[in-house]
Tab-separated table of N, CA and C in Angstrom:
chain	number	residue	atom	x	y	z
A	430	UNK	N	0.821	-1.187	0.000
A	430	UNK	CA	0.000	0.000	0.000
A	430	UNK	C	0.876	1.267	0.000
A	431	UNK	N	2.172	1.381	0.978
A	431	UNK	CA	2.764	1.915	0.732
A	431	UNK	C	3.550	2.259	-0.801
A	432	UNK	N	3.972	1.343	-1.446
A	432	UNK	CA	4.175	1.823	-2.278
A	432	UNK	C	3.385	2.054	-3.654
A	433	UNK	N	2.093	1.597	-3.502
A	433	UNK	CA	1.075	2.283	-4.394
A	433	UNK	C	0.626	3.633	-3.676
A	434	UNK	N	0.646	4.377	-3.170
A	434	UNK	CA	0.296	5.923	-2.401
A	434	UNK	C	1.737	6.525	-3.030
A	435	UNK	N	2.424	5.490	-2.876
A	435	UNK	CA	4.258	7.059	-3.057
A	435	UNK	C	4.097	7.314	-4.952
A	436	UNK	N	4.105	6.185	-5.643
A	436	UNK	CA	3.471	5.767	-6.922
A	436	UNK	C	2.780	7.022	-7.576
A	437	UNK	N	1.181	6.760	-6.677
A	437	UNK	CA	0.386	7.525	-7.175
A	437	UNK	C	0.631	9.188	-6.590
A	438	UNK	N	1.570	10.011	-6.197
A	438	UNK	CA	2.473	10.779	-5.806
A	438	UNK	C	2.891	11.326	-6.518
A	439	UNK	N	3.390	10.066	-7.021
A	439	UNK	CA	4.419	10.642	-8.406
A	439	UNK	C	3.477	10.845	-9.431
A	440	UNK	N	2.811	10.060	-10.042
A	440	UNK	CA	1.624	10.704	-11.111
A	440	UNK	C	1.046	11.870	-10.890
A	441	UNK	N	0.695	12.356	-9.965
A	441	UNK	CA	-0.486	13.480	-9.576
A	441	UNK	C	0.651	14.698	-9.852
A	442	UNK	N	2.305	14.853	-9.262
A	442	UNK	CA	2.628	15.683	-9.294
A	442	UNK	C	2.976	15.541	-11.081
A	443	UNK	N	3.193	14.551	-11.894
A	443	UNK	CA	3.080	14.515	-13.446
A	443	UNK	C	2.034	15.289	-13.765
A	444	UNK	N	0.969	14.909	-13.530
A	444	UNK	CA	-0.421	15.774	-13.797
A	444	UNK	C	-0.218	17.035	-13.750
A	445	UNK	N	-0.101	17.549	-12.415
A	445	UNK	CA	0.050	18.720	-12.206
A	445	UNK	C	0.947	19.378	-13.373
A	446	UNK	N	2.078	18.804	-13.589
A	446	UNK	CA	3.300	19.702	-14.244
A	446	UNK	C	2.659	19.551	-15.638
A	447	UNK	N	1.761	18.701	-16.122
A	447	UNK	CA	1.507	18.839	-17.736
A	447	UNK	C	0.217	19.425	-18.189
A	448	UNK	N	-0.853	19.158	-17.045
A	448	UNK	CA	-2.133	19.976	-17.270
A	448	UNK	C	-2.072	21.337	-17.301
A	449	UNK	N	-3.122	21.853	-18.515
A	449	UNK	CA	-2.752	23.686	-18.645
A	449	UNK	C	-4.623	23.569	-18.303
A	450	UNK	N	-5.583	22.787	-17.817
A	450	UNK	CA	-6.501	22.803	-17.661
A	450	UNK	C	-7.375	22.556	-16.392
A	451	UNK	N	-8.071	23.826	-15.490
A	451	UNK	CA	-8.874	23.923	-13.994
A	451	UNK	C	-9.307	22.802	-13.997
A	452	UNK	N	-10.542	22.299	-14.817
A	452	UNK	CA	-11.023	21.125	-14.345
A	452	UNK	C	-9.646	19.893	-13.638
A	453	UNK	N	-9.173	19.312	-14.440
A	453	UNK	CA	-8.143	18.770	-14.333
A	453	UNK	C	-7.814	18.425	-13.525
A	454	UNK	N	-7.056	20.075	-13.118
A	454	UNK	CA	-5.906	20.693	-12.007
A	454	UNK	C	-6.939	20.257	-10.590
A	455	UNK	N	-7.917	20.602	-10.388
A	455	UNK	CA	-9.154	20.519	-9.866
A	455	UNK	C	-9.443	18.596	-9.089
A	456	UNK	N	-9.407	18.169	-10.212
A	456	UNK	CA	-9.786	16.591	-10.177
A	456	UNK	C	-8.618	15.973	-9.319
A	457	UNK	N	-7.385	16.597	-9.759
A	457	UNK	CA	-5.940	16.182	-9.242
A	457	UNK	C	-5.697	16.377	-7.477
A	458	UNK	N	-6.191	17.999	-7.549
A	458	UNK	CA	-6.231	17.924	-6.114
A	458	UNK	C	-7.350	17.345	-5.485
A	459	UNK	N	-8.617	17.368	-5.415
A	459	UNK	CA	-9.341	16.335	-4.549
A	459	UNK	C	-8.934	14.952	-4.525
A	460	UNK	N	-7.670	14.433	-6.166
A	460	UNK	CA	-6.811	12.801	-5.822
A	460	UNK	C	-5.766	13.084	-4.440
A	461	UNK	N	-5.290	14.311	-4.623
A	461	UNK	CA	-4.053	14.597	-4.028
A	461	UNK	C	-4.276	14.658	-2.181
A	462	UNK	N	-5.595	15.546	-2.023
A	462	UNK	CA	-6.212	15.090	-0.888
A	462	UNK	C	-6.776	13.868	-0.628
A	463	UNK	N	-7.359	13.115	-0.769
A	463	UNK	CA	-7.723	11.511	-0.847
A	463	UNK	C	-6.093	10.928	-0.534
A	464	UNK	N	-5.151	10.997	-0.980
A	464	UNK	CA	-3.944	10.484	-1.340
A	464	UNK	C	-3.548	11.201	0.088
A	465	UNK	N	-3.589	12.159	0.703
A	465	UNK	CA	-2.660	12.314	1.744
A	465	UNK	C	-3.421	12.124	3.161
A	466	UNK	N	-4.799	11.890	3.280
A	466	UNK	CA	-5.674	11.194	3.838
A	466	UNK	C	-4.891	9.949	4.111
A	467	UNK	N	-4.986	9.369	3.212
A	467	UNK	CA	-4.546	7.682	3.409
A	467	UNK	C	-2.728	7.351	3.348
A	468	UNK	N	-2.500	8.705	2.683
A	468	UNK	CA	-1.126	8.586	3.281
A	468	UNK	C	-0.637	9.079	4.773
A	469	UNK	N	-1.371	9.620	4.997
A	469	UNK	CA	-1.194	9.917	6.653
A	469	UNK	C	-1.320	8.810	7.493
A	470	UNK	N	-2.688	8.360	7.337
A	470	UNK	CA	-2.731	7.104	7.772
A	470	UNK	C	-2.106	6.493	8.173
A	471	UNK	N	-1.467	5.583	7.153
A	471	UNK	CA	-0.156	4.396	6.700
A	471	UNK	C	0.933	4.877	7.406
A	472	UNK	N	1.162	6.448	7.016
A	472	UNK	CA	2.708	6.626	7.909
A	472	UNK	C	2.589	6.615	9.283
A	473	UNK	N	1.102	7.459	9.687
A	473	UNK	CA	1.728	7.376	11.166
A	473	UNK	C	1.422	5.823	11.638
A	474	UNK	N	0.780	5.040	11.521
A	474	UNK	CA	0.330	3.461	11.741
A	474	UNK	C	1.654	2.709	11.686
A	475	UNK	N	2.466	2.655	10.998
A	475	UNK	CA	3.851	2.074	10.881
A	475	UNK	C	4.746	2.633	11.321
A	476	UNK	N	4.777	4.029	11.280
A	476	UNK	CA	5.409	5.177	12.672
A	476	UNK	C	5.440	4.649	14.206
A	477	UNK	N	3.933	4.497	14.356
A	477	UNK	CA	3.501	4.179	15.539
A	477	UNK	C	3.917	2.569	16.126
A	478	UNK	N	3.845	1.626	14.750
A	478	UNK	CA	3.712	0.387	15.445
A	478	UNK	C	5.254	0.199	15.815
A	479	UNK	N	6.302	0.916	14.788
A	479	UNK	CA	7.407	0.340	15.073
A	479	UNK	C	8.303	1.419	16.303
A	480	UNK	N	7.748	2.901	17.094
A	480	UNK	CA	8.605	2.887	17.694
A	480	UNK	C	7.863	2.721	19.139
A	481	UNK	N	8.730	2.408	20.128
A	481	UNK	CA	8.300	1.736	21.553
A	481	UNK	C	7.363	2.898	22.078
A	482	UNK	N	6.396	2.540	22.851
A	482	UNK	CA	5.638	3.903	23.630
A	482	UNK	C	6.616	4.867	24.260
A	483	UNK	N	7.283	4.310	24.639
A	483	UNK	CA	8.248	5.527	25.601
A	483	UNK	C	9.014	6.771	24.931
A	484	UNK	N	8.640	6.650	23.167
A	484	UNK	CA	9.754	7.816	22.254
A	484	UNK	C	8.121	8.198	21.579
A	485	UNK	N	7.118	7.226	21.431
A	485	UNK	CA	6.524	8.086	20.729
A	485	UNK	C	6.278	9.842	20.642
A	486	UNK	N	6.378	10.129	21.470
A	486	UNK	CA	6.193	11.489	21.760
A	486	UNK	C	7.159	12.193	20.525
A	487	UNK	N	8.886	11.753	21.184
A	487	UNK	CA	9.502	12.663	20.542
A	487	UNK	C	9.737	12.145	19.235
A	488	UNK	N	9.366	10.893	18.659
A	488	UNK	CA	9.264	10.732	17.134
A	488	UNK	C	8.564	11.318	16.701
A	489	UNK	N	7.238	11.544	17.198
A	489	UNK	CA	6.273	12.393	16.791
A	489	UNK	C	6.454	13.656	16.605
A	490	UNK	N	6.941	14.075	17.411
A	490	UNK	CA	7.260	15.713	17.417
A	490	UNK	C	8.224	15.623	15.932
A	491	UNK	N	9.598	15.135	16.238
A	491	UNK	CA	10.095	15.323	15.163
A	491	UNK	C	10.114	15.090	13.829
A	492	UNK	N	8.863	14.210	13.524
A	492	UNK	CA	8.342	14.174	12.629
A	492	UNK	C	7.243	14.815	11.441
A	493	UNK	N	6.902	16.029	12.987
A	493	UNK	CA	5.966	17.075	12.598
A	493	UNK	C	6.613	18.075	11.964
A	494	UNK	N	8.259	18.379	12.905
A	494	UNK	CA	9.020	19.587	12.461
A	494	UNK	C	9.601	19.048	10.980
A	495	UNK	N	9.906	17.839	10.600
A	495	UNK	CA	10.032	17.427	9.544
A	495	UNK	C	8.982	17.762	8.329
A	496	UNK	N	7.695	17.568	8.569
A	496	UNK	CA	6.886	17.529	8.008
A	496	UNK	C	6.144	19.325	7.714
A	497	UNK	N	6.153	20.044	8.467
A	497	UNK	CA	5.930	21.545	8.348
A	497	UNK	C	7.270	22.508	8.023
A	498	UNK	N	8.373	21.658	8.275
A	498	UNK	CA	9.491	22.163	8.111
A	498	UNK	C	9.796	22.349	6.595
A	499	UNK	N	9.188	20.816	6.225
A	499	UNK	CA	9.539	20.602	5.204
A	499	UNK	C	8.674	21.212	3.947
A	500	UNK	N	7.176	21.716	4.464
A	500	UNK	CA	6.301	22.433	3.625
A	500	UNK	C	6.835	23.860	3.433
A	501	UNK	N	7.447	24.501	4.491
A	501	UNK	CA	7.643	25.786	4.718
A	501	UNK	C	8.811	26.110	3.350
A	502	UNK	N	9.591	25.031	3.774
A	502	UNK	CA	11.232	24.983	3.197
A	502	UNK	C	11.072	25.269	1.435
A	503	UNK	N	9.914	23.641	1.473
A	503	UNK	CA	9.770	23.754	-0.342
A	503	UNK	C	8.569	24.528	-1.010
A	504	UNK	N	7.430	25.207	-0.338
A	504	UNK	CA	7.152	26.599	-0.536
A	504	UNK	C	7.874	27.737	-1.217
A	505	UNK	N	9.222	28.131	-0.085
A	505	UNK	CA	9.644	29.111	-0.336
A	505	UNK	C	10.857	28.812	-2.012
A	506	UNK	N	11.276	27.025	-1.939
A	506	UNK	CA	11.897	26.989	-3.197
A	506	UNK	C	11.149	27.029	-4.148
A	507	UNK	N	9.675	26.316	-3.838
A	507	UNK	CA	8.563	26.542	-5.460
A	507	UNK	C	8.309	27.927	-5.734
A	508	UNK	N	8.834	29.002	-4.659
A	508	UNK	CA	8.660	29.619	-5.465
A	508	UNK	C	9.523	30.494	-5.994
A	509	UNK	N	10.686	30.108	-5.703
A	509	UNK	CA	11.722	30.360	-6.518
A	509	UNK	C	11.883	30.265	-7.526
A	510	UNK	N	11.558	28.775	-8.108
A	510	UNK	CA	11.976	27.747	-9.065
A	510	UNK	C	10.793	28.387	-9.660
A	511	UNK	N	9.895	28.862	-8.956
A	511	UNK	CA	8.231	29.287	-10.408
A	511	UNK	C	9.081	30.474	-11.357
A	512	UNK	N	9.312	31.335	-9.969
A	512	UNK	CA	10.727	32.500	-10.457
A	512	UNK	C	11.157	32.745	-11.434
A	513	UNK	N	11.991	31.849	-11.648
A	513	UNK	CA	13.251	31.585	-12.617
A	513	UNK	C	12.691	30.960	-13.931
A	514	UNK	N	12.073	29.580	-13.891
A	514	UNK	CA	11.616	29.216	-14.339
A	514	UNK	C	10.138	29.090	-15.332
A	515	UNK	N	9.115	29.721	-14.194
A	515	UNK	CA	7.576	29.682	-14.655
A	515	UNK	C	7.133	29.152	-13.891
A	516	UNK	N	5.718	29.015	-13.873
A	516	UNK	CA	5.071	28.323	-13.275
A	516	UNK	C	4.510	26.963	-12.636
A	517	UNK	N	4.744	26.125	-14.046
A	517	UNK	CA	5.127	24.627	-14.076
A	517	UNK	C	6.203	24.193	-13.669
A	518	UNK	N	7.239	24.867	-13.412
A	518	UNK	CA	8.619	24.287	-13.078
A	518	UNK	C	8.668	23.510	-11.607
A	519	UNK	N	7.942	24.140	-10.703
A	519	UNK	CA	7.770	23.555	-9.281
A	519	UNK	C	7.221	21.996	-9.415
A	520	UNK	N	6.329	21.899	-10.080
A	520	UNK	CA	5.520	20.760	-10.382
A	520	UNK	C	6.809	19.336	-11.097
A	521	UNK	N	7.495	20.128	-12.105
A	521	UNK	CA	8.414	19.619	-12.614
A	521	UNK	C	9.440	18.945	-12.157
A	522	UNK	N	9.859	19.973	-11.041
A	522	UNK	CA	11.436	19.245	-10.200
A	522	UNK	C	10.303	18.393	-9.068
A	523	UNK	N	9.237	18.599	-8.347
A	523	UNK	CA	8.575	17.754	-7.700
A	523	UNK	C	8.514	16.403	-8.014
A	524	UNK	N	7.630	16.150	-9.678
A	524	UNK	CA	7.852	15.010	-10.554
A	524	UNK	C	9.371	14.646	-10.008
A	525	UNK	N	10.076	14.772	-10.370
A	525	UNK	CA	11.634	14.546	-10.670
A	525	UNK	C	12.067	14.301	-9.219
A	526	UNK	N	12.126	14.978	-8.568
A	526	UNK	CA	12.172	14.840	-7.220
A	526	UNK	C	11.590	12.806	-6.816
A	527	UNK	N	10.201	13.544	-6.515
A	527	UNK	CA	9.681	12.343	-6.066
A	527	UNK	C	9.772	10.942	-6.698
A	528	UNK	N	9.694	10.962	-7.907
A	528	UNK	CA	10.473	10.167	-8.761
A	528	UNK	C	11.767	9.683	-8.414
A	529	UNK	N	12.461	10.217	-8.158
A	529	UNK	CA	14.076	9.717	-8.024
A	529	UNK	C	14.336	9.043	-6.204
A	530	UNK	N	13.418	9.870	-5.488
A	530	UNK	CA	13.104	9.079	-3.980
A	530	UNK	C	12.631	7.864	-4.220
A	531	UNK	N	11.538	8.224	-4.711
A	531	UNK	CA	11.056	6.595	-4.838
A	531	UNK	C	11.950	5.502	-5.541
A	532	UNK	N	12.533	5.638	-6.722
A	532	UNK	CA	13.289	4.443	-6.887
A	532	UNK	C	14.384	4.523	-5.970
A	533	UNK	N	14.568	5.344	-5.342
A	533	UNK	CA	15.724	4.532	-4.268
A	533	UNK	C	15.382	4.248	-3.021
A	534	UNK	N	14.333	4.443	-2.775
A	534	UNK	CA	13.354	3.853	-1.625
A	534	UNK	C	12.884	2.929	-1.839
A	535	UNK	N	12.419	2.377	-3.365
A	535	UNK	CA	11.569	0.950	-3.589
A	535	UNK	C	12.004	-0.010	-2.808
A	536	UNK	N	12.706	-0.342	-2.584
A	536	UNK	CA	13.408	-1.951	-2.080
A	536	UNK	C	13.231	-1.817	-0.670
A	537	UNK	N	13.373	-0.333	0.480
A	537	UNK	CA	13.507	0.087	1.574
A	537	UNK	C	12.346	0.025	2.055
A	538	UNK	N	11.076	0.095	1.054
A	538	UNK	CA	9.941	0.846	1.770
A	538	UNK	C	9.118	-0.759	2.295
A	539	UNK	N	9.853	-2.247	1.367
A	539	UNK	CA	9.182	-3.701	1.771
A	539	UNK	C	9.966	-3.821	3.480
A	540	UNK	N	11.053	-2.837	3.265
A	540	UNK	CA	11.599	-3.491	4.995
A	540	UNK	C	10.912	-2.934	5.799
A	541	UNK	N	10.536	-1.828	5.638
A	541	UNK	CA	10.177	-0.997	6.670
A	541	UNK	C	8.670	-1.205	7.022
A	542	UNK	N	7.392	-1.757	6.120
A	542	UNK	CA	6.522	-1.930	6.055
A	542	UNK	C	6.299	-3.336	6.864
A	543	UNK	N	7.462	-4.435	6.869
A	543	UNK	CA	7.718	-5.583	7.096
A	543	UNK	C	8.398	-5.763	8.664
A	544	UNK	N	8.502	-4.748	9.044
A	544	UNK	CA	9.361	-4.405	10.066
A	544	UNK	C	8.859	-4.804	11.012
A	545	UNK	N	9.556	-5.842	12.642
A	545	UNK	CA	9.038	-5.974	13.806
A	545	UNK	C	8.670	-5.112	14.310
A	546	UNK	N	7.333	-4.918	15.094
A	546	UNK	CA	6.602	-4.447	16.118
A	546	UNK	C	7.484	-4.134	17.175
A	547	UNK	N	7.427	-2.525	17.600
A	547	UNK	CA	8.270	-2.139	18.959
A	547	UNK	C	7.257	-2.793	20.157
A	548	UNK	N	8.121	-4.054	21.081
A	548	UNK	CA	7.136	-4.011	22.171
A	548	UNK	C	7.695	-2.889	23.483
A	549	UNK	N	7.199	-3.440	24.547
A	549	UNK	CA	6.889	-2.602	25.373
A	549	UNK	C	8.659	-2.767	26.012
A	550	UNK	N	9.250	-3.995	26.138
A	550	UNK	CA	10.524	-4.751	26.647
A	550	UNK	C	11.489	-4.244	25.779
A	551	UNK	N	11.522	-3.930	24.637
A	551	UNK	CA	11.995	-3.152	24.012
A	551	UNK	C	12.567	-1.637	23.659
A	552	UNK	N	12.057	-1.073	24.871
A	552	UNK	CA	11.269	-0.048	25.032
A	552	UNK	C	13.359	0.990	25.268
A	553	UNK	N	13.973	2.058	24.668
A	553	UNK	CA	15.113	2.136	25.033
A	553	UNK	C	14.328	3.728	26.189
A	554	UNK	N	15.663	3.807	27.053
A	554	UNK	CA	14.848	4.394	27.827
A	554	UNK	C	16.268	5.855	27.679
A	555	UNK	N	15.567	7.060	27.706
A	555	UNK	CA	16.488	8.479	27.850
A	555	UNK	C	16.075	9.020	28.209
C-alpha cells in the first residue's frame, strides 16, 4: 500500500506539471487530498507500530518539524523555481524529485513496512 500511495504521488505531481486545464488541475487535487488522507494514515500506523511507547512522543514531534518544516522549506523553493523558471517548473522538479526518492526507496519501503513491532521490553529508555 505503501508503495502504491508514493506511486500515485508521483503521477499526480506529473499531472500537475503537464495539465494547462482547472477542471483537471481541480480533479488532481481532490486525488491529491484523498492520497494524503490515506497517506497519513499508513505513515503514522507504521510510525507508531514500530517505535516503543516511551519515544513516541519525541518521534512524533520530530516528525511534525520534519513535516511543516519541510512544507515551509519547499514553498519558499517553489517559489523560486516558479521564479526563474515559470510556473510549471515547481511541479516539474517535484515530478523529478519524487520520482528519483522513490526508486531509491523501492526496495527500503518492503523493509520498513515488514518491520518488527516495537514491544513494550523493548522499550530504550532516555
Amino acid at each position: 500500500m505503501m508503495k502504491v500511495c508514493l506511486s500515485l504521488e508521483v503521477l499526480m505531481h506529473l499531472g500537475f506539471a503537464l495539465t494547462t486545464n482547472g477542471a483537471v488541475a481541480m480533479a488532481i487535487m481532490f486525488g491529491f487530498g484523498a492520497y494524503a488522507f490515506v497517506w497519513g494514515t499508513i505513515s503514522t500506523t507504521v510510525r507508531q507500530r514500530l517505535v516503543p511507547n516511551e519515544l513516541q512522543g519525541r518521534v512524533g514531534s520530530v516528525n511534525m518539524v520534519g513535516v511543516f518544516g519541510g512544507m515551509v522549506l519547499g514553498q519558499a523553493l517553489g517559489g523560486l523555481i516558479a521564479q526563474a523558471w515559470g510556473l510549471t517548473a515547481p511541479w516539474w522538479f517535484a515530478f523529478a524529485g519524487s520520482a528519483l526518492t522513490l526508486a531509491l526507496m523501492w526496495r527500503q519501503i518492503s523493509h520498513i513496512a515488514a518491520a518488527r513491532p516495537a514491544l513494550d521490553d523493548d522499550a530504550v529508555t532516555a
